[in-house]
mmCIF file of N, CA and C in Angstrom:
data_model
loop_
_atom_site.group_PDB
_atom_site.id
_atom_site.type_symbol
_atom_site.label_atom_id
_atom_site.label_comp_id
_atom_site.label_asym_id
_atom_site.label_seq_id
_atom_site.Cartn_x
_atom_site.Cartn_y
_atom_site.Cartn_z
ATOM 1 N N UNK A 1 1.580 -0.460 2.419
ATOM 2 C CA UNK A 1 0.741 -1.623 2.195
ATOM 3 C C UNK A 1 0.012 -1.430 0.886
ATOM 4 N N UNK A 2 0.486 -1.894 -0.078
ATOM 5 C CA UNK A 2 -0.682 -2.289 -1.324
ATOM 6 C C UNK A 2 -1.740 -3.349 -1.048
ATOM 7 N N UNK A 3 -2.907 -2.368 -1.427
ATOM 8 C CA UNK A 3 -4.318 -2.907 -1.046
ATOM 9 C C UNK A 3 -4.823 -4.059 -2.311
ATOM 10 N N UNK A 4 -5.336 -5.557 -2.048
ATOM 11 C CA UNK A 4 -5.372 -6.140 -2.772
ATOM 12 C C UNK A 4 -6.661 -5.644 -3.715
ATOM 13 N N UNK A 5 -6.894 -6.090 -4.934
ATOM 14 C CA UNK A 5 -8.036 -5.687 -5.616
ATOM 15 C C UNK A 5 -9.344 -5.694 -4.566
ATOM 16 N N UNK A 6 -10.614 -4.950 -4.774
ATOM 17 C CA UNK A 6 -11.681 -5.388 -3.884
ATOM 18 C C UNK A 6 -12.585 -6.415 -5.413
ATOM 19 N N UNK A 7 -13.462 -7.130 -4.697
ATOM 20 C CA UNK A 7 -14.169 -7.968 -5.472
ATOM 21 C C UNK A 7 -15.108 -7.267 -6.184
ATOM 22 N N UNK A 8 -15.513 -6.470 -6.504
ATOM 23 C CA UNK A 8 -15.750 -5.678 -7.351
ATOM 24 C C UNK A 8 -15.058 -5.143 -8.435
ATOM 25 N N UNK A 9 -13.784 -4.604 -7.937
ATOM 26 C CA UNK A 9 -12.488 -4.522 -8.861
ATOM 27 C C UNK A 9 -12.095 -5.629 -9.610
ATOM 28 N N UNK A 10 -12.191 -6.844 -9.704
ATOM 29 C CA UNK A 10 -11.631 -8.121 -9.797
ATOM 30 C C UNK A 10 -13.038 -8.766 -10.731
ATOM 31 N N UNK A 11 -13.921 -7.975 -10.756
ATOM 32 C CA UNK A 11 -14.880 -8.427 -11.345
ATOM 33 C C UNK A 11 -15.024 -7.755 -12.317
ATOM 34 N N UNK A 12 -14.509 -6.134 -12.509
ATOM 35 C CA UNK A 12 -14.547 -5.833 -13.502
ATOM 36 C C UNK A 12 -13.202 -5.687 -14.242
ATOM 37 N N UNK A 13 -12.168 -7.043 -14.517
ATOM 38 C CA UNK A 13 -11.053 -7.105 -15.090
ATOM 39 C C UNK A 13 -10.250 -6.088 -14.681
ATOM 40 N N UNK A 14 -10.044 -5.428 -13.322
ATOM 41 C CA UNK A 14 -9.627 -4.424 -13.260
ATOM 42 C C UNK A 14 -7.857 -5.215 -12.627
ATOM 43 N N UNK A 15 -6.998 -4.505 -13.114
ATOM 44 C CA UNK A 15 -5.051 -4.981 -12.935
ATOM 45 C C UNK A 15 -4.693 -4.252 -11.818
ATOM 46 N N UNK A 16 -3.698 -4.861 -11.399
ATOM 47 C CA UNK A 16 -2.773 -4.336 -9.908
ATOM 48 C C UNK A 16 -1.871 -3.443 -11.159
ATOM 49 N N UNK A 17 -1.507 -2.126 -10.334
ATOM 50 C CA UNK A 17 -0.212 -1.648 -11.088
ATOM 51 C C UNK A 17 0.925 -1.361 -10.178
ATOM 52 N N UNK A 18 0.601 -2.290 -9.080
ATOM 53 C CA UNK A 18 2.078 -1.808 -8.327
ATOM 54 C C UNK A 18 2.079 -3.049 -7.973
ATOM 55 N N UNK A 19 3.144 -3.467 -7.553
ATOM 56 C CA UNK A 19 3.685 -4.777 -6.939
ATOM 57 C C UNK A 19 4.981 -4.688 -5.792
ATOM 58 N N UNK A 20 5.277 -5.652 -5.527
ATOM 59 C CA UNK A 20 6.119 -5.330 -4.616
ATOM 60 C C UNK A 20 7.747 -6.096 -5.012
ATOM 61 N N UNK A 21 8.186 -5.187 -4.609
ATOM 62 C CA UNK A 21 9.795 -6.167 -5.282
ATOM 63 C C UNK A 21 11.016 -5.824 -4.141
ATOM 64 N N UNK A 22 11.576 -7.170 -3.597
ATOM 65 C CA UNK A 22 12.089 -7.684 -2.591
ATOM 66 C C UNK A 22 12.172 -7.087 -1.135
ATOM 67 N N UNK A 23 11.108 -6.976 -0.562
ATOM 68 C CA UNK A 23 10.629 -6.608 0.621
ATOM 69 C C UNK A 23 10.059 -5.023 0.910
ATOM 70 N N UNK A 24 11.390 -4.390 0.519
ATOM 71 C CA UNK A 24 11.296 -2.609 0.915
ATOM 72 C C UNK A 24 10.834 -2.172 -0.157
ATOM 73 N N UNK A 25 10.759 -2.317 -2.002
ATOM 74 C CA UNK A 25 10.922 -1.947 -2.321
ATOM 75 C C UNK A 25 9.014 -1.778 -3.184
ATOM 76 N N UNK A 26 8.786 -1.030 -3.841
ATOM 77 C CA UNK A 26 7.274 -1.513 -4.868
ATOM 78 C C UNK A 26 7.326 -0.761 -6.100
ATOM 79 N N UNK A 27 6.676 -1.034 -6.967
ATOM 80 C CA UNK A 27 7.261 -0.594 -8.480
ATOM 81 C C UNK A 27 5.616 -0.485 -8.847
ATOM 82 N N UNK A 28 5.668 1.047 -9.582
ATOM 83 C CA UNK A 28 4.441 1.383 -9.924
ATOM 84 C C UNK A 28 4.731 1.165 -11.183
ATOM 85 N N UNK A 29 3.484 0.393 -11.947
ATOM 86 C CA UNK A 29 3.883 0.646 -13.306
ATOM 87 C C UNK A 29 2.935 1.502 -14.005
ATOM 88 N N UNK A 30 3.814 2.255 -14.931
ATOM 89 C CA UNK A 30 2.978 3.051 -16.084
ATOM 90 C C UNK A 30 2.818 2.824 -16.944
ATOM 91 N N UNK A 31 1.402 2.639 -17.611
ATOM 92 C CA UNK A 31 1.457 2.079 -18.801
ATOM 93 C C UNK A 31 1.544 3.467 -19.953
ATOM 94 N N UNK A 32 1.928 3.359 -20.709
ATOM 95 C CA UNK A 32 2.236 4.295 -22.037
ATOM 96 C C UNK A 32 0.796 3.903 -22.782
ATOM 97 N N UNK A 33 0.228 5.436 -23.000
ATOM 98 C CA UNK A 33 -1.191 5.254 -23.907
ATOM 99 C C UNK A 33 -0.449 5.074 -25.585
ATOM 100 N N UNK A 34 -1.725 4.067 -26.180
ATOM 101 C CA UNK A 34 -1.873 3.862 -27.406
ATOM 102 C C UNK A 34 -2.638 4.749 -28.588
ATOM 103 N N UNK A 35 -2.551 4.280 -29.028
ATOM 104 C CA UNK A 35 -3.390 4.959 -30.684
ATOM 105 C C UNK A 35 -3.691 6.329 -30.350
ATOM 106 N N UNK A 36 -5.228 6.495 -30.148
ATOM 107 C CA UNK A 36 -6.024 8.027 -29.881
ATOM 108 C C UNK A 36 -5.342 8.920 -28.755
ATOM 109 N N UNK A 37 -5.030 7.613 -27.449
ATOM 110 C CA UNK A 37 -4.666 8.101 -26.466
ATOM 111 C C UNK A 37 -2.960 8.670 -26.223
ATOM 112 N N UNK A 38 -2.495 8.653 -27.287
ATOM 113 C CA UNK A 38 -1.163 8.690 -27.118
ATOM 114 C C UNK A 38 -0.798 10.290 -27.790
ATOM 115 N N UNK A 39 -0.207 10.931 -27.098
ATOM 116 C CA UNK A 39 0.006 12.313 -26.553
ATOM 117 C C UNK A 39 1.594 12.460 -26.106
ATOM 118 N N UNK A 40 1.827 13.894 -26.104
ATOM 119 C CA UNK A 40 2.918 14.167 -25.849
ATOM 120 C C UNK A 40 3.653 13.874 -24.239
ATOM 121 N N UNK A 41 2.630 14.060 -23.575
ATOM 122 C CA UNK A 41 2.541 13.398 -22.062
ATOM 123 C C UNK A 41 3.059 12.181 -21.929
ATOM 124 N N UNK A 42 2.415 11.498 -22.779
ATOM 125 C CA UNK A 42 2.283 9.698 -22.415
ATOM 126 C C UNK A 42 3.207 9.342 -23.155
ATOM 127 N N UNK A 43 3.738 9.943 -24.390
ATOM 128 C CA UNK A 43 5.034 9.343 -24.664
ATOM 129 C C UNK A 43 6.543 9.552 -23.716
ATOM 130 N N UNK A 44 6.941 11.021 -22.856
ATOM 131 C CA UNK A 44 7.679 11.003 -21.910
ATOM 132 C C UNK A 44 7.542 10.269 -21.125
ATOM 133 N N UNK A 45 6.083 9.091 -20.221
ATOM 134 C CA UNK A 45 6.523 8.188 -19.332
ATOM 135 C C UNK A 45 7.063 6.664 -19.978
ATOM 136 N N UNK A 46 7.433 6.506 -18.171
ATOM 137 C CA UNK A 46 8.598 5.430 -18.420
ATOM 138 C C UNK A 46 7.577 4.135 -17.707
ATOM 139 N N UNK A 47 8.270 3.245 -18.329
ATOM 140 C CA UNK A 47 7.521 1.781 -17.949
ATOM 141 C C UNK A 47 7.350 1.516 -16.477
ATOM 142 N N UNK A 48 8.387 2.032 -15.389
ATOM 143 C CA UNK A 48 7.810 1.457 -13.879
ATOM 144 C C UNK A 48 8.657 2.409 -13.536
ATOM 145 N N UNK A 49 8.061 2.565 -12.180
ATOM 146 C CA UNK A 49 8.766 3.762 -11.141
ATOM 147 C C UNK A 49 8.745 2.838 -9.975
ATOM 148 N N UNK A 50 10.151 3.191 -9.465
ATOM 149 C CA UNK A 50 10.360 2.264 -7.818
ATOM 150 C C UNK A 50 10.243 2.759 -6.821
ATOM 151 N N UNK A 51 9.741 3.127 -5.767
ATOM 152 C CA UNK A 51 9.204 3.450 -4.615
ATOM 153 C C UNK A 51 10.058 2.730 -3.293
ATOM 154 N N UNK A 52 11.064 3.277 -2.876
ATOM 155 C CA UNK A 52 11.383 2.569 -1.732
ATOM 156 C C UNK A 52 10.715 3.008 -0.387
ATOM 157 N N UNK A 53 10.481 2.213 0.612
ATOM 158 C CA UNK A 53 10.046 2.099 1.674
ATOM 159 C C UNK A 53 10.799 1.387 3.178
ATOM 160 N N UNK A 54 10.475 1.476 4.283
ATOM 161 C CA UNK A 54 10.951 0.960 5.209
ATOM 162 C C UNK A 54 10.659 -0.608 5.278
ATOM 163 N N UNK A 55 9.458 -0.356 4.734
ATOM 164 C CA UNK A 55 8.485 -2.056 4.741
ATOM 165 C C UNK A 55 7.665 -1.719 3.713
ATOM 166 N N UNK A 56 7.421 -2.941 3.119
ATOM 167 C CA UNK A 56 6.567 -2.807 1.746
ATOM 168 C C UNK A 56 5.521 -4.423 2.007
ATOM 169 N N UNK A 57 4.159 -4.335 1.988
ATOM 170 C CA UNK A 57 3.222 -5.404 2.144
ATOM 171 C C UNK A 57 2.542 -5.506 1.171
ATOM 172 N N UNK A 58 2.519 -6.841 0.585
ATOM 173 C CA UNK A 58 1.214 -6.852 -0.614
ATOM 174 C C UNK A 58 0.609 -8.329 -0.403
ATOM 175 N N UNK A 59 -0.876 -7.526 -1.019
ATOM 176 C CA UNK A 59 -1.698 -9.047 -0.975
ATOM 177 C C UNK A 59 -2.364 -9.772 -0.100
ATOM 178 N N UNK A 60 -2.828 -10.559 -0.065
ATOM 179 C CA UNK A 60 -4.427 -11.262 0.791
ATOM 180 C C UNK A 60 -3.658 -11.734 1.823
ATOM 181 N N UNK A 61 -2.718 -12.537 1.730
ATOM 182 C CA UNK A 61 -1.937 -13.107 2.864
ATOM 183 C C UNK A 61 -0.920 -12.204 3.281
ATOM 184 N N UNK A 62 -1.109 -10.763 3.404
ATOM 185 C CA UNK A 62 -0.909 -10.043 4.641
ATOM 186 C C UNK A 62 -2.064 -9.974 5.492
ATOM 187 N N UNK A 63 -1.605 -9.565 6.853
ATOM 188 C CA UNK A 63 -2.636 -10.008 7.764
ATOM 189 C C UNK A 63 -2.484 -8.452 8.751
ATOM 190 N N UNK A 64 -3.544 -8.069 9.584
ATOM 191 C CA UNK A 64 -3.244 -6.839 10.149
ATOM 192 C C UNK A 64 -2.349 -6.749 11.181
ATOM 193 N N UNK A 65 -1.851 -7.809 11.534
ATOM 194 C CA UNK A 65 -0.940 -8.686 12.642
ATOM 195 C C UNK A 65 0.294 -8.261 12.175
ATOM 196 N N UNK A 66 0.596 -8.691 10.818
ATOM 197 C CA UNK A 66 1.560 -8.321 10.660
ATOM 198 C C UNK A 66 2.440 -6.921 10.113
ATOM 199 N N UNK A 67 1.324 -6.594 9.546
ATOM 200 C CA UNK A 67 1.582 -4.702 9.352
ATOM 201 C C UNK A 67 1.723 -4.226 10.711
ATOM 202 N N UNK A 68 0.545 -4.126 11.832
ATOM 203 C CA UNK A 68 1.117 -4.111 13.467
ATOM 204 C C UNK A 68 2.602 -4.531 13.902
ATOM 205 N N UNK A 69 2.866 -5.642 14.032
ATOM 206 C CA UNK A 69 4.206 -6.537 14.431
ATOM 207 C C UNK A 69 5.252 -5.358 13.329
ATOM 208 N N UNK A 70 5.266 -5.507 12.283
ATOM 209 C CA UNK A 70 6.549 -4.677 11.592
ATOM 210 C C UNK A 70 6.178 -3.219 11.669
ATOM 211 N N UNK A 71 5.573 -2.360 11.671
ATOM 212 C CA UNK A 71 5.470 -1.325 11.710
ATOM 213 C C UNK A 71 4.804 -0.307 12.921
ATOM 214 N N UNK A 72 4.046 -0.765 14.292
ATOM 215 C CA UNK A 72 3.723 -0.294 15.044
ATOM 216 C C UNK A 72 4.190 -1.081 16.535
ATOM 217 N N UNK A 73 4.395 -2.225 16.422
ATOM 218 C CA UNK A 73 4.469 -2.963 18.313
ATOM 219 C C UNK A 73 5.624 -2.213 18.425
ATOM 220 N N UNK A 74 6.963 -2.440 18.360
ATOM 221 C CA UNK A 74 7.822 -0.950 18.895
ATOM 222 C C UNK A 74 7.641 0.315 19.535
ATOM 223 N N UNK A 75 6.526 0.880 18.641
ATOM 224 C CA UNK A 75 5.968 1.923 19.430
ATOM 225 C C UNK A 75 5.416 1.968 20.616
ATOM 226 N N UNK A 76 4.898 0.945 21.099
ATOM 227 C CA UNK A 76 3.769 0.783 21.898
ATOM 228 C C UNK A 76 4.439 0.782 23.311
ATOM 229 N N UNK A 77 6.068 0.303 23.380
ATOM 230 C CA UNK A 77 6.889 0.609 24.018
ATOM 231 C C UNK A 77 7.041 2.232 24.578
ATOM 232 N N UNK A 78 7.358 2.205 23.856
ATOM 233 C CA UNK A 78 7.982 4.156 23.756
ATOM 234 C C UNK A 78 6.561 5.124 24.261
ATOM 235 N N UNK A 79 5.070 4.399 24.144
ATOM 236 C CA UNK A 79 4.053 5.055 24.752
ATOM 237 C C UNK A 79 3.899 5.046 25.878
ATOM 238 N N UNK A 80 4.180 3.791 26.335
ATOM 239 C CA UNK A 80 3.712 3.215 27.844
ATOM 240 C C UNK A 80 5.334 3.866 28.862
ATOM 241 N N UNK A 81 5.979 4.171 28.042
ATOM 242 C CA UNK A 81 7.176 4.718 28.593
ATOM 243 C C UNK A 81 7.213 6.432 28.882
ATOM 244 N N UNK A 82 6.237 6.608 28.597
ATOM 245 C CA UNK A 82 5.522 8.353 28.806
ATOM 246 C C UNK A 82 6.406 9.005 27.596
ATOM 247 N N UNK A 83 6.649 8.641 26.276
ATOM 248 C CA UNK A 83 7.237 9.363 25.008
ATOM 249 C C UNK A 83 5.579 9.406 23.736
ATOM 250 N N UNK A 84 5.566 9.885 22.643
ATOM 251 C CA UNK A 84 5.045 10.367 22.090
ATOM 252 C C UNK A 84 5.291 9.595 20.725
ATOM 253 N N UNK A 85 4.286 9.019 20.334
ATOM 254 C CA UNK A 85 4.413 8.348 19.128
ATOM 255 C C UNK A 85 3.643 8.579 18.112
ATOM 256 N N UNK A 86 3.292 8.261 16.639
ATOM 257 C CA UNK A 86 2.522 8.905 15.509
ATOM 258 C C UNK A 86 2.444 7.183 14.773
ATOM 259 N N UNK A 87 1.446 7.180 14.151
ATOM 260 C CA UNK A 87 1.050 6.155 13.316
ATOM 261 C C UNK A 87 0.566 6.950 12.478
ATOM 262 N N UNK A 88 1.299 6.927 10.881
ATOM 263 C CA UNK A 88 0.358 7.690 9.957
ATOM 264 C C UNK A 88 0.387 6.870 8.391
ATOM 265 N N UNK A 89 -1.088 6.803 7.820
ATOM 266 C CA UNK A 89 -1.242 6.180 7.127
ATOM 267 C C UNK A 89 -1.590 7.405 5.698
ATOM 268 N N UNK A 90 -0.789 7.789 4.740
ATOM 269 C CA UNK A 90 -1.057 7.756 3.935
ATOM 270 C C UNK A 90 -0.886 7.278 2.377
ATOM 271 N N UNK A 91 -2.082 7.686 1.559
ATOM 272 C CA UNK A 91 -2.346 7.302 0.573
ATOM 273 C C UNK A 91 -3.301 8.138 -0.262
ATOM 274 N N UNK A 92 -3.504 7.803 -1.928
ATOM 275 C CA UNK A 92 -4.744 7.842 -2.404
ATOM 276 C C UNK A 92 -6.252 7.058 -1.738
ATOM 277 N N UNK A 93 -7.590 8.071 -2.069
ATOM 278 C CA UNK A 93 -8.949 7.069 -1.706
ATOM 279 C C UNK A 93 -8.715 6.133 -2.648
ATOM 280 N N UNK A 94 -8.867 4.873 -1.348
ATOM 281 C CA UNK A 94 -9.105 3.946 -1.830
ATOM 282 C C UNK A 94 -8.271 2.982 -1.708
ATOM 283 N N UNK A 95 -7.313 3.456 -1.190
ATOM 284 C CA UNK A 95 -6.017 2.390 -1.317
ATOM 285 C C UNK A 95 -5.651 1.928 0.164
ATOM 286 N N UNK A 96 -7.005 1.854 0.825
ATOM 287 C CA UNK A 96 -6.935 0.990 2.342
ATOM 288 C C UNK A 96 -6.253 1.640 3.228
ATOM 289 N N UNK A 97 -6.203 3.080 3.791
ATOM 290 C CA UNK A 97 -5.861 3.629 4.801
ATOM 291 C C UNK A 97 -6.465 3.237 5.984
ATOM 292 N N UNK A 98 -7.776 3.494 5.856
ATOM 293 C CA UNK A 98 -9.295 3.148 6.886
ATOM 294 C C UNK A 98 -8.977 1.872 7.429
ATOM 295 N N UNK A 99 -9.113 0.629 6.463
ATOM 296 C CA UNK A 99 -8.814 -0.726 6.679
ATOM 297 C C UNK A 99 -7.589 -0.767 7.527
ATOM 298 N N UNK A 100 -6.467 -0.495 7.225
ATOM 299 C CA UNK A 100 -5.208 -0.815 7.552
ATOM 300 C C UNK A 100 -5.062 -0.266 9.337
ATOM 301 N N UNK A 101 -5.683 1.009 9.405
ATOM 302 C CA UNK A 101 -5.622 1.763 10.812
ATOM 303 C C UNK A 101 -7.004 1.218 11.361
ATOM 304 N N UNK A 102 -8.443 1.596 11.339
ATOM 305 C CA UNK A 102 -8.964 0.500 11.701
ATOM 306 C C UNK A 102 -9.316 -0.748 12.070
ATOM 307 N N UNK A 103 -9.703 -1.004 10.793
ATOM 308 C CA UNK A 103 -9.781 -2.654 10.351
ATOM 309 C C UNK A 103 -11.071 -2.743 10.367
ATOM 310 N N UNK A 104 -11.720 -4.354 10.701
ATOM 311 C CA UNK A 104 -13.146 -4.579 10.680
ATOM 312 C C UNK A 104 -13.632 -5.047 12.009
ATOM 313 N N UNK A 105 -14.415 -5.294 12.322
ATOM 314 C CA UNK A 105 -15.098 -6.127 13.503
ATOM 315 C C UNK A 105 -14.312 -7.323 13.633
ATOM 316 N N UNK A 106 -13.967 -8.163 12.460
ATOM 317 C CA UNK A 106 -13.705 -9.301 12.540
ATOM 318 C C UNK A 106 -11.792 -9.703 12.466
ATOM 319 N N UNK A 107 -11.288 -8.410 11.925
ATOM 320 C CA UNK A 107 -9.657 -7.949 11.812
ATOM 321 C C UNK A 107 -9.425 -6.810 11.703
ATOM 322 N N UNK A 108 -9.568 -6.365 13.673
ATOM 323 C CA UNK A 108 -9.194 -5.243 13.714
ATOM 324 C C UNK A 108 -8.153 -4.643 13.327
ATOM 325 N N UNK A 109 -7.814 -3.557 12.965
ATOM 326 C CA UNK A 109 -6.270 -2.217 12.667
ATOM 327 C C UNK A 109 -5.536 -2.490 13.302
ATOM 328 N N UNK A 110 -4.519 -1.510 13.423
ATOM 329 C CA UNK A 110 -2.945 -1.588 14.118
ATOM 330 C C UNK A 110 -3.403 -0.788 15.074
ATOM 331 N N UNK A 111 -4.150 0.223 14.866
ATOM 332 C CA UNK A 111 -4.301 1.202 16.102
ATOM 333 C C UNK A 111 -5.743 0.643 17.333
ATOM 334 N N UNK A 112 -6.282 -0.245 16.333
ATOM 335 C CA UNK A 112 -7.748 -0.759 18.098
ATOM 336 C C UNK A 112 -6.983 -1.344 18.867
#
């Protein structure tokens, strides 16, 4: 799940660098530093890196319903069936782990 900007982020001109491209797939992009910033490092990267996934979600109109529905109601089977299941969310801080497994009072997680 790519986490949409927070309004704070969005306030300070801050850019998405990953996106999502045709369902499974999300593309990080790297930007190549300029002038001062440009180094032996930053000239070896490459413009986007692709990330495949089982499921790939982006944006406001995902809903926690539906990260649940594609990636956890299956399970919920296989629990109540006396088997052993894992929900695991990772990421970098910040990039809506908490949110996504939680949620809020008002749109709870996959796991409440």
């Amino acid at each position: 799940r790519v986490r949409p900007l927070s309004q704070k982020e969005f306030g300070e001109s801050h850019m998405d660098v990953v996106r999502p491209k045709e369902g499974t797939d999300i593309v990080a992009e790297v930007r190549k530093a300029t002038g001062a910033e440009l180094d032996y490092l930053a000239a070896k990267r490459v413009s986007d890196k692709t990330f495949a996934f089982d499921r790939a979600y982006s944006g406001l109109a995902v809903t926690q319903e539906d990260v649940f529905n594609g990636c956890v109601r299956d399970l919920v089977e296989y629990v109540v069936d006396g088997s052993n299941a894992t929900v695991f969310a990772y990421g970098a801080t910040g990039s809506g782990k908490t949110y996504t497994m939680l949620g809020s009072p008002e749109n709870p997680g996959v796991t409440v």
